[in-house]
GROMACS .gro file of C-alpha atoms in nm:
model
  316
    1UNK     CA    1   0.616   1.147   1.608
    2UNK     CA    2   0.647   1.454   1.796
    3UNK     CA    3   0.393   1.639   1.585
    4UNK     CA    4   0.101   1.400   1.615
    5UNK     CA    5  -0.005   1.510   1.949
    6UNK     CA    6  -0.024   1.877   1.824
    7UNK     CA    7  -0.136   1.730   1.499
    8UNK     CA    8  -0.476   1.544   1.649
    9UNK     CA    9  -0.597   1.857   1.884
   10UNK     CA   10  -0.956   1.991   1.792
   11UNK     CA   11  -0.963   2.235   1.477
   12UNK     CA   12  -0.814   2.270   1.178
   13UNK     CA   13  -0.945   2.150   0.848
   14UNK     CA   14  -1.164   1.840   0.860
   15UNK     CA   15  -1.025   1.625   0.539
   16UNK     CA   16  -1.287   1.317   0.599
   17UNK     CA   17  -1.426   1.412   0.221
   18UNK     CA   18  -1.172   1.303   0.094
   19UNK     CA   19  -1.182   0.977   0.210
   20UNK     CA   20  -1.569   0.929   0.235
   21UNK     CA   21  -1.672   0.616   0.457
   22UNK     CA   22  -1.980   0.407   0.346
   23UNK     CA   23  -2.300   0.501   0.549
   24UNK     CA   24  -2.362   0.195   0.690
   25UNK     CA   25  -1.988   0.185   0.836
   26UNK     CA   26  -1.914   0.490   0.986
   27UNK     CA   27  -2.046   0.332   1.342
   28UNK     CA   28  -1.746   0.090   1.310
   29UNK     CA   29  -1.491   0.286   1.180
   30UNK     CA   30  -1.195   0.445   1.365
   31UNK     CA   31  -1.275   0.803   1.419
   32UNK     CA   32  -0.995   1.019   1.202
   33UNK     CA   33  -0.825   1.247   1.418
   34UNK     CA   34  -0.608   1.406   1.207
   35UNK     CA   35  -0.672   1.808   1.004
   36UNK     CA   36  -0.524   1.980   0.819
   37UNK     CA   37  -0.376   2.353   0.932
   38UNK     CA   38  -0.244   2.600   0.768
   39UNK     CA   39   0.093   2.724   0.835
   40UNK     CA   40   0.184   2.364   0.911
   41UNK     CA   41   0.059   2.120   0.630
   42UNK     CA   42   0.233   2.081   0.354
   43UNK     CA   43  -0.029   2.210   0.134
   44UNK     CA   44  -0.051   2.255  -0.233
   45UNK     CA   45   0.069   2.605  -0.271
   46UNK     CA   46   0.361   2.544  -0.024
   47UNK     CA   47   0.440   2.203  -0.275
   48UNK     CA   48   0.489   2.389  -0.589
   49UNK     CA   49   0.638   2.662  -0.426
   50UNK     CA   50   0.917   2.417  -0.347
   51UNK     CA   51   1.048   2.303  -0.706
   52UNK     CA   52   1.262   2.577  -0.968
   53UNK     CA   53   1.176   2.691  -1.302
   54UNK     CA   54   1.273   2.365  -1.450
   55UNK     CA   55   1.147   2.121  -1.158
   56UNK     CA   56   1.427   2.090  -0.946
   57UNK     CA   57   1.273   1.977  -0.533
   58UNK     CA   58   1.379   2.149  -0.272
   59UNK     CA   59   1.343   1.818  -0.060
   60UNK     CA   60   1.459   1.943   0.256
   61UNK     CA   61   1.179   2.216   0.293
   62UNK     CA   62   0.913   1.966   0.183
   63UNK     CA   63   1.065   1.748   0.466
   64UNK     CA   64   1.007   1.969   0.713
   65UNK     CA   65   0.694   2.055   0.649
   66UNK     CA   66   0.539   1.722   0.642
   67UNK     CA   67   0.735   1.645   1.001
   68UNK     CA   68   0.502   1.995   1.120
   69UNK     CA   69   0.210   1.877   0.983
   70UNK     CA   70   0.184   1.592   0.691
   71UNK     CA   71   0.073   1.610   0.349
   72UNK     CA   72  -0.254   1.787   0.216
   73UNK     CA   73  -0.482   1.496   0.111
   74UNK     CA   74  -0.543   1.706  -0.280
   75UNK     CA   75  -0.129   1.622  -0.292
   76UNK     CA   76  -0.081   1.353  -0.100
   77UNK     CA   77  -0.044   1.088  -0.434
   78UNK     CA   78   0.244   1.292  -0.618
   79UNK     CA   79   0.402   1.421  -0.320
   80UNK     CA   80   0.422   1.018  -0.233
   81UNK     CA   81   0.552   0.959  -0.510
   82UNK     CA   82   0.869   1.170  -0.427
   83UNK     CA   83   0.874   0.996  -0.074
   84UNK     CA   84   0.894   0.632  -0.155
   85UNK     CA   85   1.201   0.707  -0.368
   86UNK     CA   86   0.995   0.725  -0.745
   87UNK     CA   87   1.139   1.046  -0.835
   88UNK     CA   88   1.501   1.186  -0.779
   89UNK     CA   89   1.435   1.542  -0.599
   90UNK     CA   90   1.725   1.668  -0.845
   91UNK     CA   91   1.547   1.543  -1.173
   92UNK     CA   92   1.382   1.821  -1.397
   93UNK     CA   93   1.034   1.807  -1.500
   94UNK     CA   94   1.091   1.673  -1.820
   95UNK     CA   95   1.352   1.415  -1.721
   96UNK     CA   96   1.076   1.299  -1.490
   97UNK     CA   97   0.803   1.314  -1.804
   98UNK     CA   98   1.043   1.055  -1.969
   99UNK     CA   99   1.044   0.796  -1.650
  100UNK     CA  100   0.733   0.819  -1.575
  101UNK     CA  101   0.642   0.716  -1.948
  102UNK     CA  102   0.877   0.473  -1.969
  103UNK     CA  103   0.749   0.277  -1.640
  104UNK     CA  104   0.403   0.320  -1.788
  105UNK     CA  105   0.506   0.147  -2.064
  106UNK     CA  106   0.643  -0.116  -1.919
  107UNK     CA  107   0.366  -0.154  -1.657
  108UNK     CA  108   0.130  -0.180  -1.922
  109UNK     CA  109   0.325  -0.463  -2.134
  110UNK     CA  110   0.353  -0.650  -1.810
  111UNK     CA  111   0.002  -0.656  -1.792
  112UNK     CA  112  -0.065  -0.751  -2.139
  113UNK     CA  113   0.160  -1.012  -2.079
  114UNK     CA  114  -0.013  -1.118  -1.796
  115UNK     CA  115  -0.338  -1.088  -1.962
  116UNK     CA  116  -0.229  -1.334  -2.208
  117UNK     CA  117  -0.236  -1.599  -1.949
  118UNK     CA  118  -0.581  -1.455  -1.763
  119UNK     CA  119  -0.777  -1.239  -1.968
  120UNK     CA  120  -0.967  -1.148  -1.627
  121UNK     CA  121  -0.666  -0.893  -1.584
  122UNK     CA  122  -0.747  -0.546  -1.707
  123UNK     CA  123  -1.097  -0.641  -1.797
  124UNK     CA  124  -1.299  -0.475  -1.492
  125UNK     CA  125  -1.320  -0.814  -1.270
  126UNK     CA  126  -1.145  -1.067  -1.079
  127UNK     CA  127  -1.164  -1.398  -0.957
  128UNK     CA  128  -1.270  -1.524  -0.566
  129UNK     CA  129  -1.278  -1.879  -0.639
  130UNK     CA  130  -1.013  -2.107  -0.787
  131UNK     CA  131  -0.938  -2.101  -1.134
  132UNK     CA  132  -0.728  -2.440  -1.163
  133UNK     CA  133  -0.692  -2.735  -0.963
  134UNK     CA  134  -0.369  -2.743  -0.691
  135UNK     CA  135  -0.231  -3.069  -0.952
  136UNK     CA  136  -0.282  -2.792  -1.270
  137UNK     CA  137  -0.559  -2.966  -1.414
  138UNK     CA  138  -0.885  -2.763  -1.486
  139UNK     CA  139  -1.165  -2.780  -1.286
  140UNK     CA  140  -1.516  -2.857  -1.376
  141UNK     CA  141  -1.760  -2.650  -1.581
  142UNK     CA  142  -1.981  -2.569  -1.226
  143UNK     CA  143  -1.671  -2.363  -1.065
  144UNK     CA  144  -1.698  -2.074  -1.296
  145UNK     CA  145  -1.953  -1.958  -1.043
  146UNK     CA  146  -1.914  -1.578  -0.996
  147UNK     CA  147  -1.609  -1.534  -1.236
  148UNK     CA  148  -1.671  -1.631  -1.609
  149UNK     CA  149  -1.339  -1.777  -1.700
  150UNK     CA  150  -1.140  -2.068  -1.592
  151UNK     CA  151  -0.825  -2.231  -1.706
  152UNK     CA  152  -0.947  -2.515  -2.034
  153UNK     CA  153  -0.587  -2.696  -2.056
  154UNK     CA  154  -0.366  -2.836  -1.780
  155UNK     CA  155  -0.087  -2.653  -1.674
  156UNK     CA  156   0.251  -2.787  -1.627
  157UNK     CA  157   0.444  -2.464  -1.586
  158UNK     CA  158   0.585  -2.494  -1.167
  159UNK     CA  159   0.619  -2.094  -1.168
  160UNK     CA  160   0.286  -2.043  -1.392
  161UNK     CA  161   0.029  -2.251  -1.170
  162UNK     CA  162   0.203  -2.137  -0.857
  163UNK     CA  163   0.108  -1.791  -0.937
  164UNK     CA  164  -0.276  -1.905  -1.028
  165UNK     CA  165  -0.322  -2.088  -0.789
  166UNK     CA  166  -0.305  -1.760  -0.559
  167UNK     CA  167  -0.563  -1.550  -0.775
  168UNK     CA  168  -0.845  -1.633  -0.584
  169UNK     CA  169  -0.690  -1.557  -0.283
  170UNK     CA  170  -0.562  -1.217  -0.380
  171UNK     CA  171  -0.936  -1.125  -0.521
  172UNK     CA  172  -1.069  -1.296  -0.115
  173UNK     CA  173  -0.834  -1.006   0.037
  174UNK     CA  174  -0.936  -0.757  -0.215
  175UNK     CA  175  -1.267  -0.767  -0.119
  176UNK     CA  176  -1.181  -0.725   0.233
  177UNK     CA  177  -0.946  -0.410   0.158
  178UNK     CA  178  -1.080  -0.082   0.321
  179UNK     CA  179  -1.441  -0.215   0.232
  180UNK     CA  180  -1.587   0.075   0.459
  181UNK     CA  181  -1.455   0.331   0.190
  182UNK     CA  182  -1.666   0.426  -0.048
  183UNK     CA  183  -1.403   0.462  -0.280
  184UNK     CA  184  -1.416   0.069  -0.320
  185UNK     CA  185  -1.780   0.040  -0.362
  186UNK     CA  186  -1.673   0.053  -0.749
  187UNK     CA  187  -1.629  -0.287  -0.853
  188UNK     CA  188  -1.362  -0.195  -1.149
  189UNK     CA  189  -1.116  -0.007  -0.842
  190UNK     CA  190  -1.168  -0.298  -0.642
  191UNK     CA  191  -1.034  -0.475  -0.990
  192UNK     CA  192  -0.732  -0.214  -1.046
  193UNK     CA  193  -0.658  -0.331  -0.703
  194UNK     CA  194  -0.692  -0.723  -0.792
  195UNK     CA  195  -0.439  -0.609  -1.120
  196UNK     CA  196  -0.184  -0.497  -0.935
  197UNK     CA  197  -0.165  -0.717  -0.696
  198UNK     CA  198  -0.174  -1.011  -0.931
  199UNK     CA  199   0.110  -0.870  -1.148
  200UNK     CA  200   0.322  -0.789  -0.898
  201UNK     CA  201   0.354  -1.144  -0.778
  202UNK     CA  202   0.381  -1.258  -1.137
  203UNK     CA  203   0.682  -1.061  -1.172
  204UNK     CA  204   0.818  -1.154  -0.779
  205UNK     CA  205   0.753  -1.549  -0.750
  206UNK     CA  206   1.063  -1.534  -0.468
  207UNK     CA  207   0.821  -1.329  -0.229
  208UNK     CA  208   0.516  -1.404  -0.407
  209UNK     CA  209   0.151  -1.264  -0.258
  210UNK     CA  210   0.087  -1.279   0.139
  211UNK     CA  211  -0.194  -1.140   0.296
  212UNK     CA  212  -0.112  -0.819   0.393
  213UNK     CA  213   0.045  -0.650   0.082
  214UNK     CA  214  -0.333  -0.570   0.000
  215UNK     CA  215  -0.318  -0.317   0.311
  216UNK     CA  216  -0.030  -0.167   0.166
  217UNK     CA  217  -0.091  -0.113  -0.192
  218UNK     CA  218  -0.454   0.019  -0.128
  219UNK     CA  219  -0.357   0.374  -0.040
  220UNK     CA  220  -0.131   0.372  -0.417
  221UNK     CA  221  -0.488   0.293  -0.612
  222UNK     CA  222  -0.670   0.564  -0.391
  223UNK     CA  223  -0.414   0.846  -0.411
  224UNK     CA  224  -0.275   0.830  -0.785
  225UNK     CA  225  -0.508   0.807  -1.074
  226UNK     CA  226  -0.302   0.600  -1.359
  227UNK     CA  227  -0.289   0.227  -1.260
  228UNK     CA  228   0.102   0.221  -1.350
  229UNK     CA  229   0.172   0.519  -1.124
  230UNK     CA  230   0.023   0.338  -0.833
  231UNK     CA  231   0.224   0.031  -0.956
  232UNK     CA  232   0.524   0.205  -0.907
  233UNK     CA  233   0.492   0.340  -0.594
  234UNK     CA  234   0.374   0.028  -0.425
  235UNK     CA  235   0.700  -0.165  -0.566
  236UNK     CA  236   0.879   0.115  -0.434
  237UNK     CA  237   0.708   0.055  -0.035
  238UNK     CA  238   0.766  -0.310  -0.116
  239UNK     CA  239   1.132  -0.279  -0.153
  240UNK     CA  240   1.128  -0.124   0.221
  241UNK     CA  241   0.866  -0.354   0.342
  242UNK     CA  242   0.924  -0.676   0.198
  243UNK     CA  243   1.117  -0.906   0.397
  244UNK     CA  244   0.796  -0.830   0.659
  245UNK     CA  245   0.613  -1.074   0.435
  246UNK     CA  246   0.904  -1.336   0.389
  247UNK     CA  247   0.809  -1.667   0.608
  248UNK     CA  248   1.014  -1.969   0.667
  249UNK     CA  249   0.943  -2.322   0.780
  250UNK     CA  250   1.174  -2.198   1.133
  251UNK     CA  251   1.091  -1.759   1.122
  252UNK     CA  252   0.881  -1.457   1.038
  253UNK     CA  253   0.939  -1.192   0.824
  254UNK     CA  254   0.856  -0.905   1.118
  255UNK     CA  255   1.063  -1.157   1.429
  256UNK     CA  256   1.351  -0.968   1.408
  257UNK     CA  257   1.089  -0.643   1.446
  258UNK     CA  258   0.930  -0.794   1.756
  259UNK     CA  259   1.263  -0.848   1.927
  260UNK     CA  260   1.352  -0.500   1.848
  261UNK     CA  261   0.997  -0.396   2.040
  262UNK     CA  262   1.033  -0.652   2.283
  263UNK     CA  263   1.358  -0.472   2.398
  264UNK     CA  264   1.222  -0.126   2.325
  265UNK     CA  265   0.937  -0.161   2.549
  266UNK     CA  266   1.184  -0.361   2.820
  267UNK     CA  267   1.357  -0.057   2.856
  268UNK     CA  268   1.112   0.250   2.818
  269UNK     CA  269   0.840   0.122   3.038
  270UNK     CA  270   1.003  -0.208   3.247
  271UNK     CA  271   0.631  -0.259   3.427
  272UNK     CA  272   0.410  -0.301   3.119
  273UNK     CA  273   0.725  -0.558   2.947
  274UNK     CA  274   0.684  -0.769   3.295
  275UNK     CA  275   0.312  -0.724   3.268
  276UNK     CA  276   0.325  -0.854   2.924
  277UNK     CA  277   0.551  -1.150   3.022
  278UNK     CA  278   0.297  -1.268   3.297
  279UNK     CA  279   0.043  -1.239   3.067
  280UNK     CA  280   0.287  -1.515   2.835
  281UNK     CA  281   0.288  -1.231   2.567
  282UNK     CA  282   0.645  -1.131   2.598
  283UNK     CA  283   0.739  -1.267   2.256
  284UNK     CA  284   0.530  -0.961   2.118
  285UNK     CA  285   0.344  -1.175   1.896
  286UNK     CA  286   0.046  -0.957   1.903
  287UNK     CA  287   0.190  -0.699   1.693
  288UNK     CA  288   0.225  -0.884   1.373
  289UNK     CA  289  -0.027  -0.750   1.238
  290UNK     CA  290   0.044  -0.394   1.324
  291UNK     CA  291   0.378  -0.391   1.211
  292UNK     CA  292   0.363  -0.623   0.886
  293UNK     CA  293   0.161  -0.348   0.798
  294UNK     CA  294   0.268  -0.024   0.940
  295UNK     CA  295  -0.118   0.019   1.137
  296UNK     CA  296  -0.310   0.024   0.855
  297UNK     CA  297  -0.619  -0.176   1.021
  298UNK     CA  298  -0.586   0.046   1.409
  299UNK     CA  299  -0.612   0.385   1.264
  300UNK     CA  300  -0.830   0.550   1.003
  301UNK     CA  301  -0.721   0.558   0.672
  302UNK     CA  302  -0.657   0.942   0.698
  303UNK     CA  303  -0.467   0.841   1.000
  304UNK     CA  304  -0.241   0.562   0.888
  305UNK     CA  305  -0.142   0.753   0.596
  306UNK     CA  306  -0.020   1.032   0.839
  307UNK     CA  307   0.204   0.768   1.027
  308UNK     CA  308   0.345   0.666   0.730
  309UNK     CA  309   0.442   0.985   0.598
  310UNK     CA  310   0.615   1.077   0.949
  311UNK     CA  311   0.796   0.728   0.911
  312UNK     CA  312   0.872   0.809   0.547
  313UNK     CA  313   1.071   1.185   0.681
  314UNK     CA  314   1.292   0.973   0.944
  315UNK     CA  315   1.378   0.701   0.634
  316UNK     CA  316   1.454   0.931   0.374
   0.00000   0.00000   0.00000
């Protein structure tokens, strides 16, 4: 992005408090290079400047403010919202009081429904050790170790064990989310995290959960307070983002992604391509990771979420 390298010079607001990194972390922990400044942030009096009386966007002027300078971190979760698609920029206020209710709603019975069949959901924990066996038959008394709850009677639905069979793994990936953040030293928002997760692949067996997806819904729980509104817009980055998590037998999700930088990277800089092919790394395959999900595990968190916003502006 153009405005990154202005973006990342010394001054400016330092937004770190927002984001506050454990103590014992900070040593490890990608130093966040990007501040606020005025004139060029989209900040939160330049935001609600931009909608009418009635809550029509102005969508092009927030655009180009973000491209000069992102997103204020106090605005950063509704503003999102607007970005991923949640919100039509021409909606009113009130038309958008009615959606947003609506997918509450239904976010909400989903869960309920899912917290039929594991009342761990929505209760404040979640599980980092199986809760059935692979064949669907419960497992012995000794395995409720750390969890309190485990499945009493064999289950024969495919679709049903499929999806809890891959609990524990979504709560082993939860714990490893942005664990340097304080944010997640609160064991009931490392939970909200496990919840939506764990619904979402209820409700998507096709795609399912792959590790990863953590990564991207984590900045959703952080930046928007109600659990269904950070639902919402993490199914709304998912829709962009989820063939990168789509694996076959014969392919990866991201291949086609590689080749693209493979060939981007042949022509921009020819030397480091060649270098990369005597080093046998030609086929790019050591930027899954950073493209599956977008950099979120290079950059700071304050960092990454710049990045994506930029990306967001040229998508839109």
């Amino acid at each position: 992005m153009i405005c990154c390298g202005y973006m990342w010079k010394s001054g400016g607001e330092d937004l770190q408090g927002f984001y506050p990194v454990r103590s014992e972390c900070v040593a490890d922990v990608p130093r966040t290079r990007f501040k606020s400044r005025a004139g060029k942030t989209l900040s939160a009096r330049r935001w609600h400047a931009a909608f009418t009386e009635d809550g029509h966007l102005d969508m092009e002027r927030v655009l180009r403010r973000i491209q000069r300078g992102g997103i204020h971190p106090s605005i950063k979760g509704e503003v999102w919202e607007f970005l991923l698609g949640g919100y039509d920029p021409d909606s009113t206020f009130e038309e958008r009081n009615i959606l947003r209710n609506h997918r509450r709603e239904q976010y909400y019975a989903w869960k309920e429904e899912c917290r039929q069949m594991v009342p761990l959901i929505g209760s404040g924990k979640f599980v980092t050790m199986a809760v059935v066996a692979e064949d669907g038959q419960p497992l012995e008394e000794s395995s409720v170790e750390n969890q309190g709850w485990l499945v009493k009677t064999a289950i024969t639905d495919k679709r049903l064990l499929q999806w809890m069979l891959v609990l524990s793994q979504i709560g082993l990936d939860v714990v490893r989310t942005d664990r340097y953040l304080s944010f997640y030293e609160n064991e009931s928002n490392q939970a909200r995290l496990w919840d939506i997760l764990s619904i979402y692949t209820w409700l998507n067996p096709d795609i399912g959960y792959v590790q990863g997806m953590n990564d991207i819904c984590s900045p959703m729980i952080i930046l928007l307070e109600d659990e269904a509104d950070a639902f919402w817009c993490f199914e709304r980055a998912m829709r962009r983002l989820r063939e990168n998590f789509r694996t076959t037998a014969t392919s990866m999700g991201v291949q086609t992604q590689l080749g693209m930088l493979s060939q981007v990277i042949k022509t921009v800089d020819p030397r480091l391509h060649q270098h990369l092919e005597d080093l046998d790394g030609g086929e790019y395959l050591f930027a899954i990771r950073m493209l599956m999900v977008l950099f979120r595990r290079e950059f700071s968190f304050l960092d990454a979420l710049y990045l994506w916003e930029g990306l967001e502006c040229i998508l839109i």
